[in-house]
Amino acid sequence: MRSDGHEDGAGVGGPGSGPPPPRTPAADESVPPGPVPGEPAPAGGPAPEEPAPTPGQGPEAPASPAPGERAPAVPEPAPAPGEPSPAGPASGGSVPRGPVPGEPAPAGGPAPGEPAPAAGIGALALPYQVVAAIGLALVGVFACVHLAMVFLHVAPANTVTRSHGDAVRWWTFPEFEQNWRLFAPNPLQQNVAVEVRAEYLAADGQRRTTEWIDMTAQDAEEIRGNLFPSHVHQNQLRRGWDFYLGSHDADNRASGVRGRLAEQYLRRIAMQRLDGEGLDGPVQRVQLRSASRSIKAPEWSAEKTDTRPVHRVLPWWTITAADLPEGVVNGRTEALR
């Protein structure tokens, strides 16, 4: 049994003096493994040929990891001036790469020194460029002609309209008609309704007369709330009535061929509307009238307005086969066609 003096070195020179025997590590102690001959030195330690650094002469080498632990990361030395950075995809860095002569330019722009690619019509092939140019030219010509025709239609009478008035009217009516009375010094202040009644032969052989049917109200019902109202409902009856007033005097006498044409036009409109009224016999005669009502003045105005309707009654017109528009059948007049 050894004494404490032998272990602590206090008994040097005694009967049992001498170098202490090597200690055997206990089970709970960890001894860092030393370098094995033939194997490379761990990261951070000196090479086998290099001596270990002496304390105080250089940076202290990191301790070797214990068994089962990962070795700590060793920082890489900074690159020398003028050398590229060693960072790459493995270390998470990105190395900028300049253009290489002979390689195509990356997406997003042309290569340095190359012209930008063509855009618009210039990017098309030659046949498509020709077709596109012709199409644009036609659209431009149409726009110029349309603006010129509308201008001549609303402009005061001049030499051009007197010489080519028929062409201007043919282009303008009915789709491109312009009505500037809304912006006149005295705009329209009346509501005009065109009404019709018919005398027809009932199924029992008796002649009967219908009540007045408001054709203008029918058009207004079709237009109200409709985002794309038809020109038929907006202009057919209204323009037909204006045509009649412009071609007849106050006693309803026609002024030439235009007056007779206006009468036939109104009869055909009336028969088209009566075809949907469900009459149980053929129509013999029709009569039209207008009911004009002045618009009531606003509350803040001192103007007094008479809102009672004023009627203009037309004479009775006998219906013939020529007065039946396409698709309308009128009993006995069907055999006259």
XYZ file of C-alpha atoms in Angstrom:
337
model
C 0.000 0.000 0.000
C 1.326 3.415 -1.009
C 1.363 6.290 1.316
C 0.157 9.775 0.526
C 3.710 10.929 0.511
C 4.582 8.772 -2.473
C 1.631 10.058 -4.451
C 2.209 13.746 -3.733
C 5.976 13.519 -4.184
C 6.547 14.576 -0.565
C 8.653 11.518 0.218
C 11.404 12.192 -2.303
C 14.600 10.729 -1.088
C 12.803 8.338 1.231
C 12.957 4.615 1.148
C 10.403 4.450 -1.699
C 11.547 7.517 -3.654
C 11.528 7.475 -7.470
C 9.281 8.437 -10.341
C 5.624 7.728 -9.664
C 4.032 5.030 -11.722
C 1.691 6.124 -14.507
C -1.882 6.662 -13.456
C -4.664 4.711 -14.982
C -7.668 6.938 -15.868
C -10.824 6.182 -14.082
C -13.958 5.095 -15.863
C -15.567 8.545 -15.548
C -12.589 10.463 -16.861
C -12.086 11.285 -20.560
C -8.630 11.451 -22.021
C -8.293 13.161 -25.364
C -6.788 10.774 -27.843
C -3.360 11.669 -29.131
C -2.247 11.592 -32.686
C -1.988 8.176 -34.259
C 1.049 7.535 -36.400
C 0.134 7.499 -40.090
C -3.112 9.479 -39.723
C -3.457 13.197 -40.567
C -3.646 15.602 -37.720
C -7.143 16.823 -36.788
C -8.330 20.187 -38.044
C -6.883 22.997 -36.009
C -3.900 21.025 -34.682
C -0.324 21.074 -35.905
C 0.879 18.818 -38.678
C 2.885 15.738 -37.614
C 6.086 17.420 -38.754
C 5.327 20.749 -37.084
C 6.074 21.228 -33.402
C 3.253 22.147 -31.112
C 3.088 25.830 -30.366
C 4.589 26.903 -27.083
C 2.317 28.844 -24.763
C 2.828 32.544 -25.270
C 4.380 32.166 -28.762
C 1.245 31.723 -30.957
C -2.470 31.026 -30.967
C -3.535 28.184 -28.786
C -4.771 25.135 -30.733
C -8.360 24.186 -30.086
C -8.947 21.182 -27.926
C -9.771 17.919 -29.634
C -13.460 16.945 -29.443
C -14.605 14.199 -27.155
C -15.738 10.914 -28.664
C -19.215 11.359 -30.248
C -18.988 15.162 -30.564
C -18.546 17.152 -33.772
C -15.336 19.005 -34.311
C -15.750 22.789 -34.101
C -15.693 24.710 -37.361
C -12.345 26.199 -38.151
C -12.469 29.612 -39.880
C -10.862 29.662 -43.270
C -8.095 32.152 -43.878
C -9.018 35.360 -45.668
C -8.069 35.459 -49.366
C -5.053 37.444 -50.382
C -5.632 40.737 -52.222
C -6.438 40.062 -55.880
C -7.480 36.437 -55.367
C -11.131 35.315 -55.818
C -13.148 34.461 -52.739
C -13.240 30.729 -52.022
C -16.944 30.968 -51.062
C -19.074 28.832 -53.322
C -22.280 26.881 -53.353
C -21.016 24.623 -50.582
C -20.442 27.529 -48.169
C -23.610 29.434 -49.139
C -21.848 32.252 -51.022
C -22.331 33.330 -54.612
C -19.524 34.253 -56.948
C -20.421 36.868 -59.555
C -19.737 35.672 -63.047
C -19.188 38.082 -65.897
C -20.205 37.499 -69.500
C -18.172 34.928 -71.343
C -17.391 35.736 -74.983
C -19.346 33.464 -77.360
C -22.087 32.561 -74.866
C -25.723 33.802 -75.363
C -26.862 36.704 -73.205
C -28.906 35.742 -70.119
C -32.677 36.322 -70.077
C -33.692 39.857 -69.184
C -31.646 41.937 -71.584
C -29.344 41.872 -74.580
C -25.657 41.152 -74.299
C -23.351 44.167 -74.069
C -22.807 45.664 -77.495
C -25.849 43.947 -79.093
C -28.971 45.908 -80.271
C -32.267 45.532 -78.387
C -34.785 43.114 -79.961
C -37.562 44.612 -82.116
C -40.976 45.236 -80.537
C -44.511 45.842 -81.840
C -45.140 45.343 -85.545
C -41.392 45.197 -86.183
C -41.224 41.894 -84.284
C -43.572 40.220 -86.811
C -42.559 38.470 -89.966
C -42.703 40.508 -93.166
C -46.098 39.146 -94.446
C -47.721 39.882 -91.078
C -46.199 43.348 -91.038
C -47.826 44.079 -94.397
C -51.233 42.812 -93.216
C -51.009 44.836 -89.975
C -50.007 47.989 -91.838
C -52.918 47.637 -94.291
C -55.355 47.046 -91.408
C -54.166 50.130 -89.537
C -54.404 52.204 -92.697
C -58.002 51.074 -93.333
C -59.004 51.866 -89.742
C -57.448 55.318 -90.036
C -59.230 56.049 -93.334
C -62.586 54.892 -91.906
C -62.161 57.071 -88.825
C -61.345 60.133 -90.930
C -64.295 59.583 -93.278
C -66.683 59.025 -90.353
C -65.588 62.184 -88.553
C -65.903 64.188 -91.775
C -69.444 62.877 -92.452
C -70.653 63.569 -88.917
C -69.128 67.048 -89.039
C -70.886 67.824 -92.330
C -74.149 66.488 -90.870
C -74.122 68.854 -87.871
C -72.474 71.799 -89.653
C -74.534 74.617 -91.180
C -75.485 74.302 -94.835
C -72.503 74.822 -97.103
C -71.282 74.024 -100.590
C -70.239 70.468 -99.720
C -73.535 69.526 -98.074
C -75.512 71.028 -100.978
C -73.486 69.022 -103.493
C -73.151 65.755 -101.515
C -76.052 65.951 -99.084
C -77.442 62.571 -100.144
C -74.135 60.828 -99.387
C -73.917 62.534 -95.984
C -77.468 61.496 -95.058
C -76.878 57.949 -96.315
C -73.828 57.645 -94.060
C -75.374 59.309 -91.010
C -78.912 57.895 -90.804
C -80.024 56.111 -88.773
C -77.090 54.848 -86.682
C -74.981 58.009 -86.437
C -77.665 60.648 -86.227
C -76.753 63.604 -84.007
C -79.409 65.574 -82.159
C -78.054 68.784 -80.658
C -81.347 70.119 -79.341
C -80.376 68.977 -75.831
C -77.693 71.701 -75.815
C -79.761 74.351 -77.593
C -80.640 77.623 -75.822
C -84.207 76.365 -75.457
C -84.124 72.566 -75.183
C -87.203 70.374 -75.572
C -89.601 70.784 -72.672
C -92.347 68.398 -73.747
C -93.032 64.703 -73.616
C -94.629 63.551 -76.870
C -96.405 60.205 -77.025
C -97.735 58.632 -80.230
C -100.907 56.581 -79.779
C -102.963 54.384 -82.113
C -106.396 52.834 -82.141
C -107.858 50.352 -84.616
C -111.240 49.469 -86.060
C -111.428 45.747 -86.665
C -113.969 43.116 -87.655
C -114.597 40.870 -84.663
C -115.296 37.150 -84.869
C -119.054 37.746 -84.452
C -119.092 40.004 -87.522
C -119.382 43.250 -85.557
C -117.064 46.200 -86.061
C -115.277 47.215 -82.901
C -112.826 49.977 -82.028
C -109.967 49.522 -79.598
C -108.869 51.973 -76.935
C -105.913 54.247 -77.574
C -102.677 52.252 -77.347
C -99.580 54.204 -76.293
C -96.835 53.008 -78.647
C -94.282 55.439 -77.174
C -94.812 53.915 -73.724
C -94.069 50.485 -75.206
C -90.740 51.757 -76.538
C -89.895 53.419 -73.228
C -90.552 50.138 -71.400
C -88.111 48.343 -73.698
C -85.431 51.013 -73.210
C -85.744 51.571 -69.453
C -83.093 49.558 -67.565
C -81.617 48.124 -70.786
C -77.845 48.615 -71.062
C -77.943 48.079 -74.838
C -81.312 49.376 -76.105
C -82.212 48.799 -79.720
C -82.240 51.611 -82.242
C -85.684 50.371 -83.306
C -87.161 51.208 -79.904
C -85.256 54.480 -79.650
C -85.750 55.956 -83.114
C -88.220 54.103 -85.331
C -91.462 55.596 -84.046
C -89.960 58.914 -82.975
C -88.271 59.562 -86.330
C -91.360 58.347 -88.210
C -93.542 60.867 -86.400
C -91.042 63.687 -87.007
C -90.983 62.637 -90.669
C -94.756 62.948 -90.822
C -94.835 66.390 -89.151
C -92.164 67.679 -91.513
C -94.035 66.520 -94.620
C -97.599 67.643 -93.669
C -99.182 70.962 -92.883
C -101.338 71.796 -89.870
C -104.413 70.328 -91.637
C -102.624 66.985 -92.207
C -102.316 67.543 -95.969
C -99.300 65.771 -97.488
C -96.688 67.803 -99.310
C -95.766 65.626 -102.267
C -94.331 62.136 -102.357
C -92.537 62.461 -99.004
C -95.867 63.022 -97.268
C -97.455 59.893 -98.753
C -94.333 57.899 -97.883
C -94.528 59.137 -94.267
C -98.163 58.016 -94.022
C -97.351 54.532 -95.283
C -94.405 54.338 -92.884
C -96.637 55.138 -89.879
C -99.325 52.655 -90.991
C -96.775 49.851 -91.184
C -95.473 50.672 -87.693
C -99.033 50.726 -86.321
C -99.914 47.356 -87.885
C -96.743 45.824 -86.491
C -97.705 46.957 -82.975
C -101.356 45.885 -83.324
C -100.255 42.398 -84.405
C -99.272 41.703 -80.798
C -102.515 42.978 -79.218
C -104.426 39.737 -79.759
C -107.339 41.120 -81.773
C -109.861 38.450 -82.803
C -110.379 39.828 -86.286
C -108.718 41.679 -89.164
C -107.968 45.379 -88.818
C -109.970 47.551 -91.210
C -108.769 51.061 -90.336
C -106.290 52.725 -88.005
C -106.036 56.197 -86.554
C -103.016 57.850 -84.883
C -102.682 60.860 -82.631
C -99.996 62.549 -80.576
C -100.329 63.564 -76.929
C -97.930 66.376 -75.972
C -97.493 67.190 -72.284
C -95.338 70.049 -71.071
C -92.810 69.169 -68.386
C -93.689 70.635 -65.013
C -91.462 73.476 -63.869
C -89.245 72.793 -60.836
C -90.467 73.735 -57.376
C -88.009 76.607 -57.020
C -89.172 78.204 -60.275
C -91.965 80.780 -60.413
C -92.927 79.636 -63.924
C -96.462 78.317 -64.344
C -96.754 75.325 -66.682
C -99.898 73.736 -68.058
C -99.256 69.987 -68.015
C -102.561 68.962 -69.622
C -102.058 66.908 -72.819
C -102.528 68.531 -76.195
C -103.633 66.117 -78.937
C -103.099 66.172 -82.642
C -105.453 63.646 -84.209
C -104.821 62.241 -87.681
C -107.593 61.008 -90.000
C -108.598 57.353 -90.312
C -106.477 55.332 -92.740
C -107.816 52.225 -94.502
C -105.470 49.250 -94.268
C -104.422 47.403 -97.428
C -101.987 44.561 -98.090
C -99.247 47.120 -98.771
C -99.501 48.288 -95.169
C -98.586 44.887 -93.709
C -94.916 44.592 -92.763
C -93.128 41.277 -93.056
C -94.474 38.652 -90.665
C -97.785 40.420 -89.988
C -100.992 38.622 -91.065
C -104.263 40.576 -91.111
C -107.087 38.172 -91.890
C -108.905 38.989 -95.130
C -106.093 41.265 -96.403
C -103.831 38.202 -96.474
C -105.540 37.095 -99.707
C -104.750 40.418 -101.375
C -101.026 39.917 -101.180
